[in-house]
mmCIF file of C-alpha atoms in Angstrom:
data_model
loop_
_atom_site.group_PDB
_atom_site.id
_atom_site.type_symbol
_atom_site.label_atom_id
_atom_site.label_comp_id
_atom_site.label_asym_id
_atom_site.label_seq_id
_atom_site.Cartn_x
_atom_site.Cartn_y
_atom_site.Cartn_z
ATOM 1 C CA MET A 25 8.239 -8.771 -22.504
ATOM 2 C CA GLU A 26 6.180 -6.049 -21.459
ATOM 3 C CA VAL A 27 4.818 -6.081 -17.954
ATOM 4 C CA GLU A 28 2.475 -3.189 -17.613
ATOM 5 C CA SER A 29 -1.191 -4.821 -18.291
ATOM 6 C CA GLY A 30 -2.857 -7.712 -16.768
ATOM 7 C CA THR A 31 -2.641 -9.056 -13.145
ATOM 8 C CA VAL A 32 -0.575 -10.429 -10.713
ATOM 9 C CA ASN A 33 -1.361 -12.477 -7.744
ATOM 10 C CA LEU A 34 -0.124 -11.383 -4.320
ATOM 11 C CA VAL A 35 0.126 -14.014 -1.736
ATOM 12 C CA SER A 36 -0.364 -12.986 1.791
ATOM 13 C CA LYS A 37 1.473 -14.750 4.987
ATOM 14 C CA GLU A 38 -1.393 -17.009 5.156
ATOM 15 C CA GLY A 39 -1.339 -18.243 1.789
ATOM 16 C CA ASP A 40 -4.308 -16.041 0.126
ATOM 17 C CA SER A 41 -4.020 -15.110 -2.951
ATOM 18 C CA PHE A 42 -5.100 -11.283 -4.245
ATOM 19 C CA PRO A 43 -5.390 -10.705 -8.051
ATOM 20 C CA VAL A 44 -4.453 -7.136 -8.409
ATOM 21 C CA ASP A 45 -3.991 -4.959 -11.708
ATOM 22 C CA THR A 46 -0.354 -5.019 -12.255
ATOM 23 C CA GLU A 47 -0.282 -1.270 -12.549
ATOM 24 C CA VAL A 48 -1.521 -1.088 -9.039
ATOM 25 C CA ALA A 49 0.751 -3.729 -7.693
ATOM 26 C CA ARG A 50 3.664 -1.858 -9.108
ATOM 27 C CA MET A 51 3.231 1.162 -6.572
ATOM 28 C CA SER A 52 5.078 -1.239 -4.291
ATOM 29 C CA GLU A 53 8.919 -0.948 -5.114
ATOM 30 C CA LEU A 54 9.368 -4.662 -3.888
ATOM 31 C CA VAL A 55 6.640 -5.902 -6.265
ATOM 32 C CA LYS A 56 7.917 -3.669 -8.770
ATOM 33 C CA GLY A 57 11.352 -5.073 -8.822
ATOM 34 C CA MET A 58 10.004 -8.820 -8.260
ATOM 35 C CA LEU A 59 8.090 -8.485 -11.651
ATOM 36 C CA GLU A 60 11.191 -6.720 -13.545
ATOM 37 C CA ASP A 61 13.199 -9.868 -12.216
ATOM 38 C CA ASP A 62 10.442 -12.209 -13.332
ATOM 39 C CA SER A 63 9.785 -10.514 -17.062
ATOM 40 C CA GLY A 64 11.262 -13.609 -18.660
ATOM 41 C CA ASP A 65 8.725 -15.958 -17.829
ATOM 42 C CA ASP A 66 5.890 -16.465 -20.287
ATOM 43 C CA ASP A 67 3.058 -17.556 -17.774
ATOM 44 C CA ASP A 68 -0.001 -15.502 -17.484
ATOM 45 C CA THR A 69 -0.250 -14.305 -13.914
ATOM 46 C CA THR A 70 2.885 -13.935 -11.745
ATOM 47 C CA GLU A 71 2.635 -14.769 -8.090
ATOM 48 C CA ILE A 72 4.300 -12.581 -5.760
ATOM 49 C CA PRO A 73 4.785 -14.120 -2.285
ATOM 50 C CA LEU A 74 4.500 -11.400 0.503
ATOM 51 C CA PRO A 75 5.289 -13.647 3.948
ATOM 52 C CA ASN A 76 5.549 -10.570 5.996
ATOM 53 C CA VAL A 77 2.357 -9.273 4.979
ATOM 54 C CA LYS A 78 -1.245 -10.844 6.928
ATOM 55 C CA ALA A 79 -4.130 -11.430 4.487
ATOM 56 C CA ALA A 80 -6.237 -8.452 6.115
ATOM 57 C CA VAL A 81 -3.569 -6.072 6.172
ATOM 58 C CA LEU A 82 -2.817 -6.905 2.502
ATOM 59 C CA LYS A 83 -6.498 -6.200 1.412
ATOM 60 C CA LYS A 84 -6.100 -2.823 2.964
ATOM 61 C CA VAL A 85 -2.520 -2.117 1.267
ATOM 62 C CA ILE A 86 -4.296 -3.424 -2.173
ATOM 63 C CA GLU A 87 -7.144 -0.922 -1.456
ATOM 64 C CA PHE A 88 -5.039 1.975 -0.802
ATOM 65 C CA CYS A 89 -2.995 1.360 -4.003
ATOM 66 C CA SER A 90 -6.202 1.150 -5.864
ATOM 67 C CA HIS A 91 -7.371 4.197 -4.661
ATOM 68 C CA HIS A 92 -4.141 6.242 -4.931
ATOM 69 C CA LYS A 93 -4.042 5.050 -8.725
ATOM 70 C CA SER A 94 -7.478 6.793 -9.225
ATOM 71 C CA GLU A 95 -6.977 9.951 -6.765
ATOM 72 C CA PRO A 96 -3.458 10.347 -5.831
ATOM 73 C CA MET A 97 -3.160 11.869 -2.045
ATOM 74 C CA THR A 98 -1.915 15.161 -1.705
ATOM 75 C CA GLU A 99 1.579 15.525 -0.451
ATOM 76 C CA ILE A 100 1.861 15.552 3.489
ATOM 77 C CA GLU A 101 3.470 18.667 4.741
ATOM 78 C CA LYS A 102 5.998 18.250 7.401
ATOM 79 C CA PRO A 103 5.710 19.235 10.451
ATOM 80 C CA LEU A 104 1.998 18.302 10.403
ATOM 81 C CA LYS A 105 0.033 21.474 10.178
ATOM 82 C CA SER A 106 -2.879 19.720 12.082
ATOM 83 C CA ALA A 107 -3.334 16.719 14.251
ATOM 84 C CA VAL A 108 -6.630 16.022 12.472
ATOM 85 C CA MET A 109 -5.565 14.116 9.665
ATOM 86 C CA ALA A 110 -8.778 14.864 7.360
ATOM 87 C CA GLU A 111 -7.096 18.694 7.298
ATOM 88 C CA VAL A 112 -3.637 17.164 6.131
ATOM 89 C CA VAL A 113 -4.905 14.652 3.479
ATOM 90 C CA GLN A 114 -8.095 14.033 1.323
ATOM 91 C CA LYS A 115 -11.303 12.652 3.506
ATOM 92 C CA TRP A 116 -10.548 9.263 1.863
ATOM 93 C CA TYR A 117 -7.505 8.860 3.215
ATOM 94 C CA ALA A 118 -7.995 10.094 6.480
ATOM 95 C CA ASP A 119 -10.830 7.593 7.106
ATOM 96 C CA PHE A 120 -8.383 4.871 5.570
ATOM 97 C CA VAL A 121 -6.411 5.378 8.550
ATOM 98 C CA ASN A 122 -8.976 5.745 11.032
ATOM 99 C CA VAL A 123 -8.447 2.311 12.224
ATOM 100 C CA GLU A 124 -7.322 0.356 15.484
ATOM 101 C CA GLN A 125 -3.852 1.069 16.594
ATOM 102 C CA VAL A 126 -2.693 -2.589 15.944
ATOM 103 C CA LEU A 127 -3.796 -2.622 12.375
ATOM 104 C CA LEU A 128 -2.359 0.952 11.728
ATOM 105 C CA PHE A 129 1.114 -0.592 12.958
ATOM 106 C CA GLU A 130 0.634 -3.527 10.821
ATOM 107 C CA LEU A 131 0.183 -1.125 7.927
ATOM 108 C CA ILE A 132 3.304 0.673 8.638
ATOM 109 C CA LEU A 133 5.296 -2.513 8.579
ATOM 110 C CA ALA A 134 3.536 -3.857 5.304
ATOM 111 C CA ALA A 135 4.260 -0.425 3.797
ATOM 112 C CA ASN A 136 7.797 -0.460 4.687
ATOM 113 C CA TYR A 137 8.233 -4.071 3.713
ATOM 114 C CA MET A 138 6.625 -3.451 0.316
ATOM 115 C CA ASP A 139 8.270 -0.149 -0.031
ATOM 116 C CA ILE A 140 5.185 1.690 -0.762
ATOM 117 C CA LYS A 141 5.938 5.347 0.148
ATOM 118 C CA PRO A 142 2.781 7.327 -0.310
ATOM 119 C CA LEU A 143 1.380 4.495 2.484
ATOM 120 C CA LEU A 144 4.227 4.802 4.636
ATOM 121 C CA ASP A 145 4.020 8.299 4.624
ATOM 122 C CA LEU A 146 0.105 8.605 5.450
ATOM 123 C CA THR A 147 0.272 5.786 8.006
ATOM 124 C CA CYS A 148 3.452 7.488 10.125
ATOM 125 C CA ALA A 149 1.850 10.787 9.445
ATOM 126 C CA THR A 150 -1.040 9.306 11.606
ATOM 127 C CA VAL A 151 0.944 7.987 13.958
ATOM 128 C CA ALA A 152 2.659 11.295 14.709
ATOM 129 C CA SER A 153 -0.985 13.102 14.705
ATOM 130 C CA MET A 154 -1.537 10.835 17.531
ATOM 131 C CA ILE A 155 1.329 12.005 19.544
ATOM 132 C CA LYS A 156 0.761 15.739 18.772
#
C-alpha cells in the first residue's frame, strides 16, 4: 500500500490530534517507521501517538516540518561561523528558534524523540550560539 499521500494524525501527550500531510510527517524518522509498520491497515487516517511531546511543542514541530518541506534549511556549518542565528540559517529559521529557553529545550527533546535531524541541528546550534 502506498503511504505517500493523504494525512496522518499526530497525537500529543495531552491527547490533542493534529492532522498533518503524510509527506511532512515523514520528516520524522519515528513517524516514518510507524507508518511503514502500519502500512497493512486500510483505514483512511493513521493515528501516531507521541506521548513524550506536548501539544504546544508538537504544533511548533509541525510548523517547522511544513516550512522545511517548502524551503529546506541551509546546512549548518560546524563550528558555528557566528553567534547570530540569522547569519547561520535563513531568517525564517532564525526567527523560529527565537523562543523562550524552556520551549527551545522542549523542541530539542521533541526533535530527538521524533528523530528529526534538521530540527535537532537547528535547536542545538541555537543553544551553542547562546553559549558562544
